[in-house]
Every structure is written in structure tokens, then in C-alpha cells.
Coordinates of C-alpha atoms and ligand atoms in Angstrom, one line a residue:
M122 CA -0.7 66.3 26.5
A123 CA -1.6 68.8 29.3
Q124 CA 0.4 72.0 29.6
P125 CA 4.1 71.2 29.3
L126 CA 6.2 72.9 32.0
T127 CA 9.2 75.0 31.1
H128 CA 12.4 75.4 33.2
I129 CA 13.1 78.9 34.5
I130 CA 16.6 79.9 33.6
G131 CA 18.1 83.4 33.7
G132 CA 14.7 84.8 34.7
R133 CA 12.9 83.4 31.6
P134 CA 11.0 80.3 30.6
F135 CA 13.3 77.8 29.0
A136 CA 11.7 75.2 26.8
A137 CA 12.5 71.6 27.7
T138 CA 13.8 69.1 25.2
A139 CA 13.0 65.9 27.2
T140 CA 12.1 62.5 25.8
Q141 CA 10.3 61.5 29.0
W142 CA 7.4 63.5 30.6
E143 CA 5.2 62.7 33.5
P144 CA 1.8 64.1 34.5
I145 CA 1.4 66.2 37.6
Y146 CA -1.9 65.3 39.3
N147 CA -4.3 67.0 41.6
P148 CA -4.3 64.0 44.0
A149 CA -7.8 64.8 45.3
T150 CA -9.4 64.6 41.9
E151 CA -6.9 62.7 39.7
D152 CA -7.0 65.6 37.2
V153 CA -3.8 66.2 35.3
L154 CA -2.5 69.8 36.0
A155 CA 0.5 69.8 33.7
E156 CA 3.3 67.6 32.3
V157 CA 6.8 67.8 33.7
P158 CA 10.0 66.9 31.7
L159 CA 12.1 64.3 33.4
D160 CA 15.3 63.9 31.5
D161 CA 16.4 67.2 30.0
Q162 CA 20.0 67.2 31.2
T163 CA 20.9 70.1 28.8
A164 CA 18.9 72.3 31.1
V165 CA 21.4 71.7 33.9
S166 CA 24.3 73.2 32.1
A167 CA 22.2 76.1 30.9
A168 CA 21.0 76.8 34.5
V169 CA 24.5 76.5 35.9
D170 CA 25.8 78.9 33.2
A171 CA 23.1 81.4 34.0
A172 CA 23.8 81.1 37.8
S173 CA 27.5 81.4 37.2
T174 CA 27.2 84.6 35.1
A175 CA 24.9 86.1 37.7
F176 CA 27.3 85.3 40.5
S177 CA 30.0 87.8 39.5
S178 CA 27.7 90.8 40.1
W179 CA 25.5 89.3 42.8
K180 CA 28.4 88.5 45.1
N181 CA 29.4 92.2 44.8
T182 CA 25.9 93.5 45.6
P183 CA 25.9 95.2 49.0
I184 CA 24.5 92.9 51.7
F185 CA 21.9 95.5 52.7
E186 CA 20.6 95.5 49.1
R187 CA 20.4 91.7 49.2
A188 CA 18.6 91.8 52.6
R189 CA 16.1 94.4 51.3
I190 CA 15.1 92.1 48.5
M191 CA 14.3 89.6 51.3
F192 CA 12.1 92.2 53.1
R193 CA 10.2 92.8 49.8
Y194 CA 9.9 89.0 49.3
W195 CA 8.6 88.6 52.8
E196 CA 5.9 91.2 52.1
L197 CA 5.0 89.6 48.7
L198 CA 4.8 86.1 50.2
Q199 CA 2.5 87.4 52.9
R200 CA 0.3 89.1 50.3
H201 CA 0.2 85.9 48.2
R202 CA 0.0 83.5 51.2
E203 CA -3.5 82.3 50.5
E204 CA -2.8 81.8 46.8
L205 CA 0.4 79.8 47.6
A206 CA -1.5 77.7 50.2
R207 CA -4.1 76.9 47.5
L208 CA -1.4 75.9 45.1
V209 CA 0.1 73.6 47.7
T210 CA -3.3 72.0 48.4
Q211 CA -3.9 71.6 44.7
E212 CA -0.7 69.7 43.9
H213 CA 0.0 68.0 47.2
G214 CA -3.4 67.4 48.7
K215 CA -2.9 68.6 52.3
V216 CA -5.8 70.6 53.9
L217 CA -5.7 74.4 53.4
A218 CA -5.0 75.2 57.0
D219 CA -2.0 72.9 56.9
A220 CA -0.8 74.3 53.6
D221 CA -1.1 77.8 55.1
Q222 CA 1.1 76.8 58.0
E223 CA 3.6 75.4 55.6
V224 CA 3.8 78.7 53.7
G225 CA 4.1 80.5 57.1
R226 CA 7.0 78.2 58.0
G227 CA 8.7 79.1 54.7
I228 CA 8.2 82.8 55.3
E229 CA 10.0 82.5 58.7
V230 CA 13.1 81.5 56.8
V231 CA 12.8 84.7 54.6
E232 CA 12.6 86.6 57.9
L233 CA 15.8 84.9 59.1
A234 CA 17.5 85.8 55.7
A235 CA 16.5 89.4 56.1
S236 CA 18.7 89.6 59.2
A237 CA 21.7 88.4 57.2
P238 CA 23.7 91.7 57.7
S239 CA 23.9 90.9 61.4
L240 CA 24.3 87.2 61.1
L241 CA 27.0 87.3 58.4
K242 CA 29.3 89.7 60.2
G243 CA 32.9 88.4 60.5
E244 CA 35.2 88.4 63.5
I245 CA 38.4 90.4 64.2
L246 CA 41.1 90.0 66.8
P247 CA 43.8 92.6 67.0
L248 CA 47.3 91.9 68.4
V249 CA 47.5 88.1 67.9
A250 CA 51.2 89.0 67.9
H251 CA 53.1 92.2 68.0
G252 CA 51.7 94.3 65.1
V253 CA 49.6 91.5 63.8
E254 CA 45.8 91.3 63.5
A255 CA 43.6 88.3 62.5
S256 CA 40.1 88.5 61.0
M257 CA 37.6 86.1 59.6
L258 CA 35.2 86.9 56.7
R259 CA 32.3 84.8 55.4
V260 CA 32.3 84.6 51.6
P261 CA 29.8 83.0 49.4
L262 CA 30.6 79.7 47.7
G263 CA 29.3 80.4 44.2
V264 CA 26.7 78.3 42.4
V265 CA 24.8 76.0 44.8
A266 CA 21.9 73.6 44.2
G267 CA 18.8 72.4 46.0
I268 CA 16.9 69.2 45.4
T269 CA 13.5 69.0 47.1
P270 CA 10.9 66.4 48.0
F271 CA 7.2 66.5 47.1
N272 CA 5.7 66.9 50.6
F273 CA 6.6 70.5 51.4
P274 CA 6.5 72.3 48.0
A275 CA 6.7 75.7 49.5
M276 CA 8.6 75.4 52.8
I277 CA 11.6 73.3 51.7
P278 CA 12.7 75.4 48.7
L279 CA 12.4 78.3 51.2
W280 CA 14.7 76.5 53.7
M281 CA 17.4 76.8 51.0
I282 CA 17.0 79.7 48.6
P283 CA 16.7 82.7 51.0
P284 CA 19.8 82.0 53.1
A285 CA 21.8 80.9 50.1
V286 CA 21.2 83.9 48.0
V287 CA 21.3 86.5 50.7
A288 CA 24.8 85.2 51.5
G289 CA 25.7 86.1 47.9
N290 CA 25.4 82.7 46.2
T291 CA 23.4 81.9 43.1
F292 CA 21.1 79.0 43.0
V293 CA 19.8 76.1 40.9
L294 CA 16.6 74.5 42.2
K295 CA 15.4 71.0 41.1
P296 CA 12.0 70.7 42.7
S297 CA 10.1 67.4 43.1
E298 CA 8.7 66.3 39.8
R299 CA 5.4 65.5 41.6
T300 CA 4.9 69.0 43.1
P301 CA 6.9 71.6 41.1
L302 CA 4.1 74.2 40.5
T303 CA 4.5 76.0 43.9
S304 CA 8.2 76.3 43.4
M305 CA 7.7 78.0 40.1
R306 CA 5.4 80.5 41.6
L307 CA 7.9 81.1 44.4
L308 CA 10.5 82.0 41.7
E309 CA 8.1 84.5 40.0
L310 CA 7.6 86.3 43.3
L311 CA 11.3 86.4 43.9
R312 CA 11.7 88.2 40.6
E313 CA 8.9 90.6 41.5
A314 CA 10.8 91.3 44.8
G315 CA 13.7 92.5 42.7
L316 CA 16.1 89.5 42.6
P317 CA 18.2 89.9 39.5
D318 CA 17.8 87.3 36.7
G319 CA 19.9 84.3 36.9
V320 CA 20.4 84.4 40.7
V321 CA 17.9 81.7 41.1
N322 CA 17.1 79.2 38.4
L323 CA 14.7 76.2 38.3
I324 CA 15.1 73.0 36.3
H325 CA 12.7 70.1 36.3
G326 CA 13.6 66.5 36.2
G327 CA 14.1 63.1 37.8
K328 CA 17.1 61.0 38.5
S329 CA 19.2 61.7 35.4
V330 CA 18.8 65.5 36.0
V331 CA 19.8 65.0 39.7
D332 CA 22.8 63.0 38.6
A333 CA 23.9 65.8 36.2
V334 CA 23.6 68.3 39.1
L335 CA 25.6 66.1 41.5
S336 CA 28.5 65.8 39.0
H337 CA 28.5 69.3 37.6
P338 CA 32.0 70.8 38.3
E339 CA 30.7 74.3 38.9
I340 CA 28.2 73.5 41.6
R341 CA 29.9 74.0 44.9
A342 CA 27.3 72.7 47.3
V343 CA 24.1 70.6 47.3
S344 CA 21.2 70.7 49.7
F345 CA 18.9 67.7 49.5
V346 CA 15.7 66.7 51.2
G347 CA 14.0 63.5 50.4
S348 CA 13.8 59.7 51.2
Q349 CA 16.6 57.9 53.0
P350 CA 18.1 55.9 50.1
V351 CA 18.2 58.9 47.9
A352 CA 19.7 61.1 50.6
E353 CA 22.5 58.6 51.2
Y354 CA 23.1 58.4 47.4
V355 CA 23.1 62.1 47.0
Y356 CA 25.5 62.5 49.9
R357 CA 28.0 60.0 48.6
T358 CA 27.8 61.1 45.0
A359 CA 28.0 64.8 45.6
A360 CA 30.8 64.4 48.1
Y361 CA 32.7 62.1 45.6
H362 CA 32.5 65.0 43.1
G363 CA 34.0 67.4 45.7
K364 CA 30.9 69.2 46.9
R365 CA 29.7 70.3 50.3
V366 CA 26.5 68.4 51.0
Q367 CA 23.6 68.4 53.5
A368 CA 21.1 65.6 52.8
L369 CA 18.0 65.2 55.0
G370 CA 16.5 61.8 54.7
G371 CA 13.5 59.7 55.8
A372 CA 12.2 59.0 59.3
K373 CA 10.4 56.7 61.7
N374 CA 9.2 58.9 64.6
F375 CA 8.3 57.5 68.0
H376 CA 5.9 59.2 70.5
V377 CA 6.0 58.1 74.1
V378 CA 2.8 58.6 76.2
M379 CA 3.3 58.4 80.0
P380 CA 0.5 57.6 82.4
D381 CA 0.5 61.1 83.7
A382 CA 0.0 62.7 80.2
E383 CA -2.8 65.2 79.7
L384 CA -4.9 62.7 77.7
P385 CA -7.3 64.8 75.6
K386 CA -4.4 67.1 74.5
T387 CA -2.1 64.2 73.9
V388 CA -4.7 62.5 71.6
E389 CA -5.2 65.7 69.7
A390 CA -1.5 66.1 69.2
L391 CA -1.0 62.5 68.2
I392 CA -3.9 62.5 65.7
G393 CA -2.5 65.7 64.1
S394 CA 1.0 64.2 64.0
A395 CA 0.1 60.8 62.6
F396 CA -2.7 61.8 60.2
G397 CA -2.0 65.4 59.3
A398 CA -1.0 65.7 55.6
A399 CA -2.1 62.1 55.4
G400 CA 1.1 61.0 57.3
E401 CA 3.2 62.4 54.5
R402 CA 5.5 64.4 56.8
C403 CA 9.1 63.6 57.8
L404 CA 8.0 64.6 61.3
A405 CA 4.9 62.4 61.3
G406 CA 4.4 60.4 64.5
S407 CA 4.1 56.8 63.3
V408 CA 4.7 54.7 66.4
V409 CA 3.1 55.4 69.8
L410 CA 4.8 53.8 72.8
A411 CA 2.1 53.6 75.5
V412 CA 3.6 53.3 78.9
G413 CA 1.8 51.2 81.5
H414 CA -1.9 51.6 82.3
V415 CA -2.5 54.5 79.9
A416 CA -2.6 52.1 76.9
D417 CA -6.3 51.1 77.0
R418 CA -7.6 54.6 77.5
L419 CA -5.3 55.9 74.8
Q420 CA -6.3 53.2 72.4
D421 CA -10.0 53.9 72.8
A422 CA -9.5 57.7 72.4
L423 CA -7.3 57.4 69.4
V424 CA -9.7 55.1 67.6
E425 CA -12.7 57.4 68.3
A426 CA -10.8 60.4 67.1
G427 CA -9.4 58.7 64.0
R428 CA -12.9 57.3 63.1
S429 CA -14.5 60.7 63.3
M430 CA -12.1 62.4 60.8
T431 CA -13.4 63.7 57.6
V432 CA -11.3 62.6 54.6
G433 CA -11.7 64.6 51.4
P434 CA -10.3 67.4 49.2
G435 CA -8.1 69.7 51.2
W436 CA -9.8 72.8 50.0
E437 CA -13.3 71.8 51.3
P438 CA -14.2 73.3 54.7
G439 CA -14.4 70.7 57.4
T440 CA -11.9 68.3 55.8
D441 CA -9.5 66.9 58.3
M442 CA -7.3 64.9 56.0
G443 CA -6.5 65.0 52.2
P444 CA -5.3 62.3 49.8
L445 CA -2.0 60.6 49.4
I446 CA 0.2 61.9 46.6
R447 CA -0.2 59.1 44.0
Q448 CA -2.2 55.9 43.3
S449 CA 1.1 54.0 43.4
H450 CA 1.9 55.4 46.9
R451 CA -1.5 54.5 48.2
E452 CA -0.9 50.9 47.0
R453 CA 2.4 50.9 48.9
V454 CA 0.7 52.1 52.1
R455 CA -2.0 49.5 51.7
G456 CA 0.8 47.0 51.3
Y457 CA 2.1 48.0 54.7
I458 CA -1.4 47.6 56.2
A459 CA -1.6 44.0 54.8
R460 CA 1.9 43.4 56.1
G461 CA 1.0 44.5 59.6
I462 CA -2.0 42.1 59.6
S463 CA 0.1 39.2 58.3
E464 CA 2.8 39.8 60.9
G465 CA 0.3 39.6 63.7
A466 CA -0.5 43.2 64.7
R467 CA -4.2 43.9 65.7
L468 CA -5.9 46.3 63.2
I469 CA -8.1 48.4 65.4
L470 CA -9.0 51.1 62.8
D471 CA -9.0 50.2 59.2
G472 CA -8.6 53.2 56.9
R473 CA -9.5 51.1 53.9
Q474 CA -13.1 51.0 55.2
H475 CA -13.3 54.7 56.0
A476 CA -15.9 56.9 54.1
L477 CA -13.8 58.2 51.1
P478 CA -14.6 60.3 48.0
E479 CA -14.9 58.2 44.8
R480 CA -12.1 59.9 43.0
G481 CA -8.7 60.8 44.4
F482 CA -5.9 58.8 46.1
F483 CA -7.6 58.7 49.5
L484 CA -7.0 56.4 52.4
G485 CA -8.5 56.8 55.9
P486 CA -6.7 56.9 59.3
T487 CA -5.5 53.4 60.3
I488 CA -4.4 52.3 63.7
F489 CA -2.7 49.0 64.8
D490 CA -2.4 47.9 68.4
G491 CA -0.3 45.0 69.7
V492 CA 2.6 45.9 67.5
D493 CA 6.0 44.4 68.2
P494 CA 9.1 46.5 67.6
R495 CA 10.5 43.9 65.1
M496 CA 7.5 44.1 62.8
T497 CA 7.9 45.9 59.5
I498 CA 5.3 48.5 60.3
A499 CA 7.3 49.5 63.5
R500 CA 10.6 49.8 61.6
E501 CA 10.0 51.2 58.1
E502 CA 8.9 54.6 57.1
I503 CA 5.3 54.2 55.7
F504 CA 4.7 57.8 54.8
G505 CA 0.9 57.4 55.1
P506 CA -1.9 57.6 57.7
V507 CA -0.9 54.5 59.7
L508 CA -0.2 54.7 63.4
S509 CA 1.2 51.7 65.3
M510 CA 0.8 51.2 69.0
I511 CA 3.4 49.3 71.1
R512 CA 2.6 48.7 74.8
V513 CA 5.6 49.0 77.1
P514 CA 6.0 48.7 80.9
D515 CA 8.2 51.8 81.5
L516 CA 10.0 54.8 80.0
A517 CA 13.4 53.2 79.8
T518 CA 11.9 50.4 77.6
A519 CA 10.2 53.0 75.4
V520 CA 13.4 54.9 74.9
A521 CA 15.3 51.7 74.2
I522 CA 12.8 50.7 71.5
A523 CA 12.9 54.2 69.9
N524 CA 16.7 54.2 70.0
G525 CA 16.7 50.8 68.2
S526 CA 15.5 52.5 65.0
S527 CA 18.0 53.3 62.3
Y528 CA 16.4 56.7 62.0
G529 CA 16.5 59.6 64.4
N530 CA 14.6 62.5 63.0
T531 CA 12.2 63.5 65.8
A532 CA 10.7 62.0 68.9
T533 CA 8.1 63.2 71.4
I534 CA 7.2 62.5 75.0
Y535 CA 3.8 63.3 76.5
T536 CA 4.0 63.8 80.3
E537 CA 3.5 66.3 83.0
S538 CA 6.6 65.2 84.8
G539 CA 9.7 67.3 84.4
G540 CA 11.9 64.3 85.5
H541 CA 10.5 62.1 82.8
A542 CA 10.8 64.8 80.2
Q543 CA 14.4 65.4 81.1
Y544 CA 15.3 61.7 81.0
F545 CA 13.7 61.5 77.6
R546 CA 15.5 64.7 76.3
D547 CA 18.8 63.3 77.5
H548 CA 18.6 59.7 76.3
I549 CA 16.6 59.8 73.1
Q550 CA 18.6 59.6 69.9
A551 CA 16.8 62.1 67.7
G552 CA 17.8 65.5 66.3
M553 CA 14.4 67.2 67.0
V554 CA 12.7 66.4 70.4
G555 CA 9.2 67.3 71.4
I556 CA 7.8 67.6 74.9
N557 CA 4.0 67.6 74.6
I558 CA 4.4 68.7 71.0
G559 CA 3.0 66.6 68.1
V560 CA 5.2 68.0 65.4
A561 CA 8.4 69.3 67.0
A562 CA 9.6 71.3 63.9
P563 CA 12.2 73.8 65.0
V564 CA 11.4 77.5 64.2
A565 CA 13.7 78.9 61.5
V566 CA 16.2 80.5 63.8
F567 CA 17.2 77.0 65.0
P568 CA 18.8 74.3 62.9
F569 CA 16.5 71.6 61.3
A570 CA 17.7 68.0 60.8
G571 CA 17.6 64.6 62.3
W572 CA 20.3 62.1 63.4
K573 CA 21.5 58.7 62.2
H574 CA 20.0 57.7 58.8
S575 CA 17.7 60.6 58.8
F576 CA 20.6 63.0 58.0
Y577 CA 23.8 62.8 56.0
G578 CA 26.1 65.7 56.5
D579 CA 27.2 68.1 59.2
L580 CA 25.5 71.5 59.0
H581 CA 21.7 71.3 59.3
A582 CA 19.1 73.3 57.4
T583 CA 18.0 76.8 58.6
G584 CA 19.3 78.7 61.6
M585 CA 22.9 79.8 61.7
D586 CA 23.8 76.4 60.2
A587 CA 22.3 77.5 56.9
F588 CA 24.6 80.5 56.7
M589 CA 27.6 78.4 57.7
F590 CA 26.6 75.9 55.0
Y591 CA 26.3 78.5 52.3
T592 CA 29.5 80.4 53.1
E593 CA 33.2 79.7 53.2
R594 CA 35.3 81.2 56.0
R595 CA 38.4 83.2 55.0
V596 CA 40.9 84.0 57.7
V597 CA 43.2 87.0 57.1
T598 CA 46.4 87.5 59.2
A599 CA 47.8 91.0 58.6
R600 CA 50.8 93.0 59.7
W601 CA 51.3 96.6 58.8
W602 CA 54.8 98.1 58.7
R603 CA 53.7 101.7 58.2
Ligands
NAD299 P1 12.4 61.2 47.0 O1 13.6 60.8 47.7 O2 11.6 60.2 46.2 O3 12.6 62.5 46.1 C1 13.3 63.6 46.6 C2 14.0 64.3 45.4 O4 15.0 63.4 44.9 C3 13.1 64.6 44.2 O5 13.5 65.9 43.8 C4 13.4 63.5 43.2 O6 13.3 64.0 41.9 C5 14.8 63.1 43.5 N1 15.0 61.7 43.3 C6 14.1 60.6 43.5 N2 14.7 59.4 43.3 C7 16.0 59.7 42.9 C8 17.1 58.9 42.5 N3 17.0 57.5 42.5 N4 18.3 59.5 42.3 C9 18.4 60.8 42.3 N5 17.4 61.7 42.7 C10 16.2 61.1 42.9 O7 11.4 61.8 48.2 P2 9.9 62.2 48.2 O8 9.1 61.0 48.1 O9 9.7 63.3 47.2 O10 9.8 62.8 49.6 C11 9.4 62.1 50.8 C12 10.6 61.7 51.6 O11 11.3 62.8 52.0 C13 10.2 61.0 52.9 O12 11.1 59.9 53.0 C14 10.4 62.0 53.9 O13 10.7 61.5 55.2 C15 11.5 62.8 53.4 N6 11.6 64.1 54.0 C16 12.5 64.4 54.9 C17 12.6 65.6 55.5 C18 13.6 65.9 56.6 O14 13.6 67.0 57.1 N7 14.4 64.9 57.0 C19 11.7 66.6 55.1 C20 10.7 66.3 54.1 C21 10.7 65.0 53.6

């Protein structure tokens, strides 16, 4: 067996007593990097105990001290940025430049958390009645938990941990069992930044461990990011157990190209959106709605750009696209390609025929034209490098098709017309909207989440929403007689 991973509880390695273990692969080489325990539920109570013990002193630590740890963490993350990006590329597969951007997006949240003393200030209103004053304080919840997906091993844990802990909570992280190594390194750096032991703990595992988290009576809130069925399950189950929940789910993202779009820039943005990280992004553009006469030119340019992409290990210079996460996932994506063909779509670029390395879970960029909105490839999240093109006569039809999706994560329009952009902004049903932007990921000072079945909950990730999610409001009404 390759190196067995330990949990990190109370600042120390905590040996796992699991009966089931799973290999963690480098998806570009198929080498086994380590083994992860899947069913060690005893670790959940140990982690919650450690977090609970740490909470009593952490919540009383002055906010400026907590914020200063974030400043030190920010500095350490910058110093280790390349190392972290390499770790992401090694366990996830995405190309180094993309991994570096991911780490950068995570660091943004640390920056936000460092401004907590300003953001967490309360409110006060004197004279709500004769001699009476009202005030509102934000207080931490206690022990909170985060459950993260495989596709952003650095950024998504960093959406959760910095705002939660700077607000005075203590944390239990359950990272993806497919990419847990980056999260472990993030915790080591937090400790180096001066975070007291037990404030953040990490437990490995799969479904049974998640279930133990969702029902643990001492966990006050759960942040989840992952696929739609699991997001819905986590939302229902954690809420049933009385917890506050935010659960970000899957997506099917539509990109509308208007005839007046700046074509070369649009193609560049679309290719990056559809094939960046091999399509394994919740913000990946997966359906392009070509309006009117732009379709033929767009199709030719997309095929040419997709065909010329270099697919290979993410750490090699010149690589445009890395592998998929696992062999089983590649089979699933290939299944969607077969389904597209059998349902009558026209395969105009076949990623199965692309020049690919011999080892690794690679698949080339794939494009369908002549797609009908009712086809499976137009409706379901594929999470791979497959782009479907639907030809539509006008913007209203494009928006109606996009709004027919059960998802509503992100949507983008490519146009130089302010009127078209405004119509799109005002009518599209999506939480994150792009105008000439291929991946419209909000910067950390704004909230991040989709609508419809892409999100279950109320308060989004990051921005002021994150601080609202991780705090309780206490309103004090006071009268003084002397
Ligand atoms: P996943 O749902 O398989 O796993 C996410 C987490 O849930 C993991 O930690 C996993 O261990 C756990 N889990 C898996 N199955 C479970 C079950 N049956 N019961 C309880 N817990 C379970 O997701 P993934 O494949 O790791 O990530 C990809 C998905 O995440 C895509 O659907 C993508 O769109 C979505 N995602 C969404 C966002 C967003 O912002 N909305 C961001 C990133 C990823």
C-alpha cells in the first residue's frame, strides 16, 4: 500500500482506523500518490471534540489577533504559491498556469478575511425609545464544517476556512477523497501562520464520514460544494439535523454568441471556458448558443482552436489541457459523446481521436454542432471537455433555452451591444453572469453561488455573505436607570 494518509486533529497527525482505503492518483501518469481512508467515522467525533475545545479560547481571542494570523497566512501562501500550484497540478491534473490562478483566487479570500475587523463591526442605534438603546453584535456559531469537491483543492477550502475562523469559529474540513493533499498542505501553512491547534482540523473520508458530519449534534453549520445530487442531499440532511447549510451544486452553463461579438476574443474565451481544466469546472461553458449568421464562422474557428490544443501533463510547458480526474470519469464523459452521436448531434471535433499521451486519463477537446436543447448533452452536466453548439435565430430564443435548464450557475453573452448585454443580464436565470467573460467567477469580495439546482441555501460563499453565514446576530436592547 502507498503512503496511508492521516487525519489532522488538534494540530497533529491522527492515524486512521478505516476498513476501506482508496488510492489517490496523479491523473496524468496514473501513479498512486497515497492512500486515503474512507470510512473512519471515529475521526469525526475526535475532530469535533478538538474543535469544540479550541473554540472556548479562540472565540475570546481579540479580532485583531485573528486578523493578523490571516495577514501572516496571506504572506505564507504567496511564498508557497508555486509549490501549492504544483501540488494542485499533481493531484488534479490542471495545467500549472490554471493551478496558479486557482491558488491566487484562494489567496483573495484570505485577503478578505484579513479585513474582518471592519466587516464584522456591529450596529448601534441610541434612543429607540426614551432612555433605550439597541445594538447588534455578530457572534461566532461554534464548530462549523466544510465538505469540498475534487476540482478546486486549494480554492474551495479557502472559500470556507478563512472567513469562518477569523469570525471566531473553529472548523472541521472533509476534503475530497480524490484530491486531499493540497488541503493538508494548506493546514500545515495555517499552523505556521500561528493558528492555534484545534481551530482547524481535517478528516478524510467518503459518504459515511460525511453522514457522520451532517448528523453530529455539535456542528452548527455545514458548507458544501460538489455535485447536484449530493448538494441536495447534504442540504436536506444537515437541515434536518438543525444546521445552517450552504450547498453549492453542479451546473450546465450556457454561452450566447451574438453576431456582433468580437470573434477572435470570443473564441479564445469560449475555448478557455469549455476546455480549461478539461471542462472540470462548475463554471465551464458547456453549451454555446450561436445567434444568427455567426454560427458557421464560430464553428470553424472553434474547431480549429480545439484541434490545435496540446493535451498532456499539466506541468509540461506548452500544455493547454490536462487529464480528467479518473479513468471511470473519462469513461463517463466518453459515454456522453456516444450519447450525443446516437441522439443525432453532429460530432465536428472528436476528442477521442486527439493526439494523447499513452498513460493518464486524457481525452481531447470535443465539439458537437446541430445540438437540440432536448438532447442529453445539452441538459446534463458532463464535467469534461465537451462543447455543444445550438443554432438559434435570436437572443430571446437563446435566453429561453438557457432558462429551460434546471441549473443556473453561470451564463455569458458575447456582444458589443450594450442593449443586448442588458437584456441578457436582466432576463437570464443564473447567479453569476458574464459579459464577454469566459469564466465569470466573482472576485472574493462578492458572493459566489448559482441559482436553481446549482445552489441550496440562502447565504452564498465568499463576500459579506460568508461572514453572515458564519456568524449569528445578537440584538441587545438596553435601558440604563443610573
Ligand atoms: P461530489 O459531489 O462527488 O463530491 C463532493 C464531496 O461530497 C466530496 O467531499 C465527497 O467525498 C462527498 N460525497 C460524494 N458523494 C457523496 C454522497 N453520496 N454522500 C455524501 N457525501 C458525498 O463532487 P465532485 O465530483 O468532487 O466535484 C465536482 C462537482 O462539484 C461538479 O458537479 C461541479 O459542478 C461541482 N462544483 C460546484 C461548484 C459551485 O460553485 N457550484 C464549484 C466546484 C464544483
